[in-house]
Coordinates of N, CA and C in Angstrom, one line a residue:
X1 N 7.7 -1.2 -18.1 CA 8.2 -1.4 -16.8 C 7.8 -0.2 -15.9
X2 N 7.1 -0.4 -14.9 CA 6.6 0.6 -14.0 C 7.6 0.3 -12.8
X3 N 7.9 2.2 -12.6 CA 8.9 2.4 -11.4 C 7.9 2.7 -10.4
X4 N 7.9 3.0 -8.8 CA 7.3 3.3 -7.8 C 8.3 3.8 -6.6
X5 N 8.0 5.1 -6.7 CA 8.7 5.7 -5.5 C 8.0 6.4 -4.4
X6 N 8.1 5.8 -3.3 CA 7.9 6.3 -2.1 C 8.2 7.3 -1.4
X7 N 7.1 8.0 -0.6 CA 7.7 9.0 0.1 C 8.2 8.5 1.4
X8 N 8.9 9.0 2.4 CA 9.6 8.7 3.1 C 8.6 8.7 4.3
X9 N 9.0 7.7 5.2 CA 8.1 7.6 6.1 C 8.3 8.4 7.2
X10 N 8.5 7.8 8.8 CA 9.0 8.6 10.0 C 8.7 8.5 11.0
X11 N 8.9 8.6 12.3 CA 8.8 8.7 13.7 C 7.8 9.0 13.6
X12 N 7.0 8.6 14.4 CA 5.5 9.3 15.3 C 4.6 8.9 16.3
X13 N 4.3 9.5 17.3 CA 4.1 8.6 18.8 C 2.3 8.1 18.2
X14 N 2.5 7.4 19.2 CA 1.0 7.0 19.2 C -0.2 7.8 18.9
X15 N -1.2 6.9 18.4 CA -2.1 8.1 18.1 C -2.5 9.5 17.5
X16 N -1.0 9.4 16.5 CA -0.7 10.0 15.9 C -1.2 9.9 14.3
X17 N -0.7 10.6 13.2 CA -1.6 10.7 11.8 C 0.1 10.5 10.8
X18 N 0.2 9.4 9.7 CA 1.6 9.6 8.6 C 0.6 9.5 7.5
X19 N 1.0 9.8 6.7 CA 0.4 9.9 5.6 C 1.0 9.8 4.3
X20 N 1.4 8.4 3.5 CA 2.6 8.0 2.8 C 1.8 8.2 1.0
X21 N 2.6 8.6 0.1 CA 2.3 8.4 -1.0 C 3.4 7.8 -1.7
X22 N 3.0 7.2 -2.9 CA 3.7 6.5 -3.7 C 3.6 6.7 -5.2
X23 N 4.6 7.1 -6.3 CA 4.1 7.9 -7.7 C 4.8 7.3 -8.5
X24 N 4.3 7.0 -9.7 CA 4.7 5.7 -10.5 C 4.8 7.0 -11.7
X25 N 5.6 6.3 -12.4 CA 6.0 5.9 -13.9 C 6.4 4.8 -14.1
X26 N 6.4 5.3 -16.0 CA 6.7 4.0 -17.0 C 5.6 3.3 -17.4
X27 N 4.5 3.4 -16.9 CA 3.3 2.6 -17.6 C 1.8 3.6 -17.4
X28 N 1.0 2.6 -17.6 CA -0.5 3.2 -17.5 C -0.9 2.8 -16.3
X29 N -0.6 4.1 -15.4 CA -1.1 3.6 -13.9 C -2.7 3.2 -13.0
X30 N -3.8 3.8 -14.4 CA -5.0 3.7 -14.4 C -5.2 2.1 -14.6
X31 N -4.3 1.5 -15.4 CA -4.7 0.3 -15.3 C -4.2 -0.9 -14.7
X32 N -3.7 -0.1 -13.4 CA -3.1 -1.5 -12.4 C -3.7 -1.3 -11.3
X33 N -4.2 -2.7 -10.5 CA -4.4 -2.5 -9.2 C -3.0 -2.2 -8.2
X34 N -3.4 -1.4 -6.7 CA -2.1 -1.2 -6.4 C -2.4 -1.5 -4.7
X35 N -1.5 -1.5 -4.1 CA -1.6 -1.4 -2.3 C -0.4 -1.1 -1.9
X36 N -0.7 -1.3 -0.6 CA 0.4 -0.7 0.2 C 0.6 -2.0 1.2
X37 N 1.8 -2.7 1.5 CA 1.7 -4.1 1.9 C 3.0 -3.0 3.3
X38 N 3.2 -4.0 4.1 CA 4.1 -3.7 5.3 C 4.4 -4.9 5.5
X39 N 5.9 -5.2 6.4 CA 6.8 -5.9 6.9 C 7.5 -5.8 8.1
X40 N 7.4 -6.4 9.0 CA 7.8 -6.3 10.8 C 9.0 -7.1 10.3
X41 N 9.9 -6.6 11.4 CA 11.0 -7.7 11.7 C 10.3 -9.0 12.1
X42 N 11.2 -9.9 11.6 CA 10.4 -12.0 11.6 C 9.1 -12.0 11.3
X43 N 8.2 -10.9 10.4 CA 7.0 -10.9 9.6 C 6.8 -11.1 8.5
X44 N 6.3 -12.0 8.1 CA 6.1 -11.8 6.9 C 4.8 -10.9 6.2
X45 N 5.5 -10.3 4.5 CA 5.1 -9.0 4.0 C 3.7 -9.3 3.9
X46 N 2.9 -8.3 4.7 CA 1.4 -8.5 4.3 C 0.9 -7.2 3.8
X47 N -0.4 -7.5 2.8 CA -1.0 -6.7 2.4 C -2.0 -5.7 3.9
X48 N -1.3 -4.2 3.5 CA -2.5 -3.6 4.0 C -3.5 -3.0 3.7
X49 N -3.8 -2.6 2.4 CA -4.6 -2.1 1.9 C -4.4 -2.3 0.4
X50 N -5.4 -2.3 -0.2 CA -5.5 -2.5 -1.9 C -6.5 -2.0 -2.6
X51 N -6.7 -1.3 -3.6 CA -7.5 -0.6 -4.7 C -7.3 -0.7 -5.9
X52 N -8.5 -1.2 -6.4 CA -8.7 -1.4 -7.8 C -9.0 -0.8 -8.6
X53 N -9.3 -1.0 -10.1 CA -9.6 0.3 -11.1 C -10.5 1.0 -10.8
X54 N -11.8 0.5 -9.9 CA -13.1 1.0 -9.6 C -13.1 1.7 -8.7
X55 N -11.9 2.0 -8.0 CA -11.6 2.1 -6.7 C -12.6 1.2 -5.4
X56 N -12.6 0.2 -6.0 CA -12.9 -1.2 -5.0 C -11.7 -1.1 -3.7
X57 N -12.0 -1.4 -2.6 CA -10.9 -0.9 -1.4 C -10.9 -2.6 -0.8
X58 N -9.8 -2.8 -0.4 CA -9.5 -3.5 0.6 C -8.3 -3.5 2.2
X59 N -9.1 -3.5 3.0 CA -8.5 -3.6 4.1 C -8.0 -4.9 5.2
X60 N -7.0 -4.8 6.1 CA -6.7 -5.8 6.5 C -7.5 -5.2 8.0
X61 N -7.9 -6.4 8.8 CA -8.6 -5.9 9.8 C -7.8 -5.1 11.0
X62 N -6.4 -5.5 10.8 CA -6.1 -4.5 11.9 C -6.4 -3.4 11.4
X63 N -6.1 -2.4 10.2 CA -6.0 -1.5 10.4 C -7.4 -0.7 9.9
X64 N -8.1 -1.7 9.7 CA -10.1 -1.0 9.5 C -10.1 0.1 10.1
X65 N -11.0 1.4 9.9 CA -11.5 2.4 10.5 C -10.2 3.6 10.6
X66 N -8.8 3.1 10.8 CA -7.8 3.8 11.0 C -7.1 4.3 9.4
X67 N -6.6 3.5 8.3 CA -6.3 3.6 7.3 C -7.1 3.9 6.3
X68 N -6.3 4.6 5.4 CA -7.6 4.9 4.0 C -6.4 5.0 2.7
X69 N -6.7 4.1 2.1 CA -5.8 4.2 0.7 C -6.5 4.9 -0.5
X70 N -6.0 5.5 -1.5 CA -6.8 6.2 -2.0 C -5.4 6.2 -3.8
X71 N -6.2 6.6 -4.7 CA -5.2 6.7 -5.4 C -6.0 7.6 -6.8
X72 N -4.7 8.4 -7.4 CA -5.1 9.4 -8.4 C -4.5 9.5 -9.5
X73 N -5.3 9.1 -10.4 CA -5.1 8.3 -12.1 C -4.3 9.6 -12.5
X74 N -4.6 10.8 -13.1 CA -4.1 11.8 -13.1 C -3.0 12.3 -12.8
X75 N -2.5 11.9 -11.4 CA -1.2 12.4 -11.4 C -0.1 11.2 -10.8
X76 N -0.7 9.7 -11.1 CA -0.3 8.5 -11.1 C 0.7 8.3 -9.5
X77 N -0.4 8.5 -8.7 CA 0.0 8.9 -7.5 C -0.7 7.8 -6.8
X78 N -0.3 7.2 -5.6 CA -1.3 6.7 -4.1 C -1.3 7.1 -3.5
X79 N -1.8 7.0 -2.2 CA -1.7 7.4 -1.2 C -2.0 6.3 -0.2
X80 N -1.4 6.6 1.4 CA -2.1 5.7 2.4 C -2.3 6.7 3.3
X81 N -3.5 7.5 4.1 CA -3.4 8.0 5.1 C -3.8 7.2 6.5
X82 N -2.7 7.7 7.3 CA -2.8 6.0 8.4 C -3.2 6.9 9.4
X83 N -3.9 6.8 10.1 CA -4.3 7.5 11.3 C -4.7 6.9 12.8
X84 N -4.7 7.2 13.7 CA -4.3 6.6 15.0 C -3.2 5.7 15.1
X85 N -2.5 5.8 14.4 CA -1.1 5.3 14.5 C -0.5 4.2 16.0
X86 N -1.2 3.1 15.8 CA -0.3 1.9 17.3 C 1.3 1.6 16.9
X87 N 1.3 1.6 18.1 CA 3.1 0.7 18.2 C 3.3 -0.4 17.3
X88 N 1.9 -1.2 17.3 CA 2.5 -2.5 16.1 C 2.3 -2.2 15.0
X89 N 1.9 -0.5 14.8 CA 2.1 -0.6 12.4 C 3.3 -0.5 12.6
X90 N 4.7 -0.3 13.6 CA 5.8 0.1 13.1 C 6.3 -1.2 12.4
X91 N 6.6 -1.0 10.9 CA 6.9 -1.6 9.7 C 7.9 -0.4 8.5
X92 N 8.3 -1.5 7.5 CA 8.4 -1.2 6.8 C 7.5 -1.3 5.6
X93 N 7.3 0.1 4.9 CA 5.9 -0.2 4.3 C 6.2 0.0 2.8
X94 N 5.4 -1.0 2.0 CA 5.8 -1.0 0.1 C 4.9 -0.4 -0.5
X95 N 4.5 0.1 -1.6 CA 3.5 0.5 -2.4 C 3.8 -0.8 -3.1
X96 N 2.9 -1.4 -3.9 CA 3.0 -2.0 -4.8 C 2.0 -2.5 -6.1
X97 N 2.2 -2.5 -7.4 CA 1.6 -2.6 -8.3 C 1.2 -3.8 -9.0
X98 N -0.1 -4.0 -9.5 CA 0.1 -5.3 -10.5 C -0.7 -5.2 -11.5
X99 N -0.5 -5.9 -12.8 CA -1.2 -5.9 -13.8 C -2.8 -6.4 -13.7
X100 N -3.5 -5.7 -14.1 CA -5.2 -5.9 -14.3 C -5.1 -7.2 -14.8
X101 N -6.4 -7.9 -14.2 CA -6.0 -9.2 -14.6 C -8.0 -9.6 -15.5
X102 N -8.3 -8.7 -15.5 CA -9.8 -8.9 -15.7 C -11.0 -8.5 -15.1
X103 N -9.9 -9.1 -13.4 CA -11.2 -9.1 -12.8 C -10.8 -8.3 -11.7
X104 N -12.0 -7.6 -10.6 CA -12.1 -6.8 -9.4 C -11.8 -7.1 -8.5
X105 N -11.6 -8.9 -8.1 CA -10.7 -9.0 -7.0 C -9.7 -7.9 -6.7
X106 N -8.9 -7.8 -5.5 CA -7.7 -7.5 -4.9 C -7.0 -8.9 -4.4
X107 N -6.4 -8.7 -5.4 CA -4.8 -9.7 -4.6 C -4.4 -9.0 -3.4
X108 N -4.1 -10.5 -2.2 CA -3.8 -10.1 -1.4 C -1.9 -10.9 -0.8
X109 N -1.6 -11.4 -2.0 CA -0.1 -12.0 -1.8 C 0.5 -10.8 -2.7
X110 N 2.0 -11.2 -1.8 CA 2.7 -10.3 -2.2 C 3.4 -11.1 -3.6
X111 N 2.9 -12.3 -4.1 CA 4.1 -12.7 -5.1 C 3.0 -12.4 -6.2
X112 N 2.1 -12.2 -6.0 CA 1.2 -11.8 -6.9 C 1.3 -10.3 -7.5
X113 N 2.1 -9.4 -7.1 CA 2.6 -8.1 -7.5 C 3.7 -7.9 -8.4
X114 N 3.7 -7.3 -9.4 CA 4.6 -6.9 -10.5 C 5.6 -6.1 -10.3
X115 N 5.3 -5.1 -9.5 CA 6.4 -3.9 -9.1 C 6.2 -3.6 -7.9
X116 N 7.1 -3.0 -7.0 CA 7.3 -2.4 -5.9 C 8.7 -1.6 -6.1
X117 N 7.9 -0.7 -4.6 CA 8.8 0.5 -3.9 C 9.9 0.1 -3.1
X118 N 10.6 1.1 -3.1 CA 11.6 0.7 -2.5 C 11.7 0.4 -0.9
X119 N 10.4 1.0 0.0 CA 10.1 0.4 1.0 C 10.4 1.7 1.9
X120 N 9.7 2.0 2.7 CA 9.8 3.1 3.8 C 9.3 2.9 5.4
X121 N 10.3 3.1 5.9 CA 10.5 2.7 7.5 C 9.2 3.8 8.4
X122 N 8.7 3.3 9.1 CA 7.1 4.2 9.8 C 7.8 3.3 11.3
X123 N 7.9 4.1 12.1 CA 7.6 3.7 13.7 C 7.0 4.5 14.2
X124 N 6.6 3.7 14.8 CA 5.7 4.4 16.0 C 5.8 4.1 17.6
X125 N 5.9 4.8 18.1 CA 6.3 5.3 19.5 C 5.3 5.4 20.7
X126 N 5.6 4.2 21.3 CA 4.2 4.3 22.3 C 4.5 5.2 23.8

């Protein structure tokens, strides 16, 4: 059973830089794919980024060029650093993990994930 705990998110105006991590126990975190999905009021939860064992990346097009997910086997950590920060990432944002399935895809549903964080609030302020 893999836990995932979030760092806290927070206020910050536009154009601005948050930078969230997420640190797991209870399993072998080298061998899950993981992302960072987000949730708007009357949105439904979408993937924003995902990385695989190979560190294979995936992005959703809003946030191309601005976001960079990254993650560290070592100290069973993620990260998202979000940068230029618009009024519409204000979400609530998940880490979330799932068991290796064979293959390099990234899943990009959320019911396709095994574990998740407890979820951390980011606004942003135009």
């Amino acid at each position: 059973q893999v836990q995932l705990v979030e760092s806290e998110g927070g206020l910050v105006q536009a154009g601005g830089s948050l930078r969230l991590s997420c640190a797991a126990s209870g399993g072998t975190f080298s061998t899950y794919h993981v992302g960072w999905f987000r949730q708007a009021p009357g949105k439904e939860r979408e993937l924003v980024a995902g990385i695989n064992l190979t560190a294979g990346t995936y992005y959703a097009d809003s946030v191309k060029g601005r976001f960079t997910i990254s993650r560290d086997n070592a100290k069973n950590t993620m990260y998202l650093q979000m940068n230029n920060l618009k009024p519409e990432d204000t979400a609530v944002y998940y880490c979330a993990a799932r068991r290796w399935d064979g293959y390099a895809l990234i899943r990009r549903r959320a019911d396709e994930y095994d574990y998740w964080g407890q979820g951390t609030q980011v606004t942003v302020s135009s």
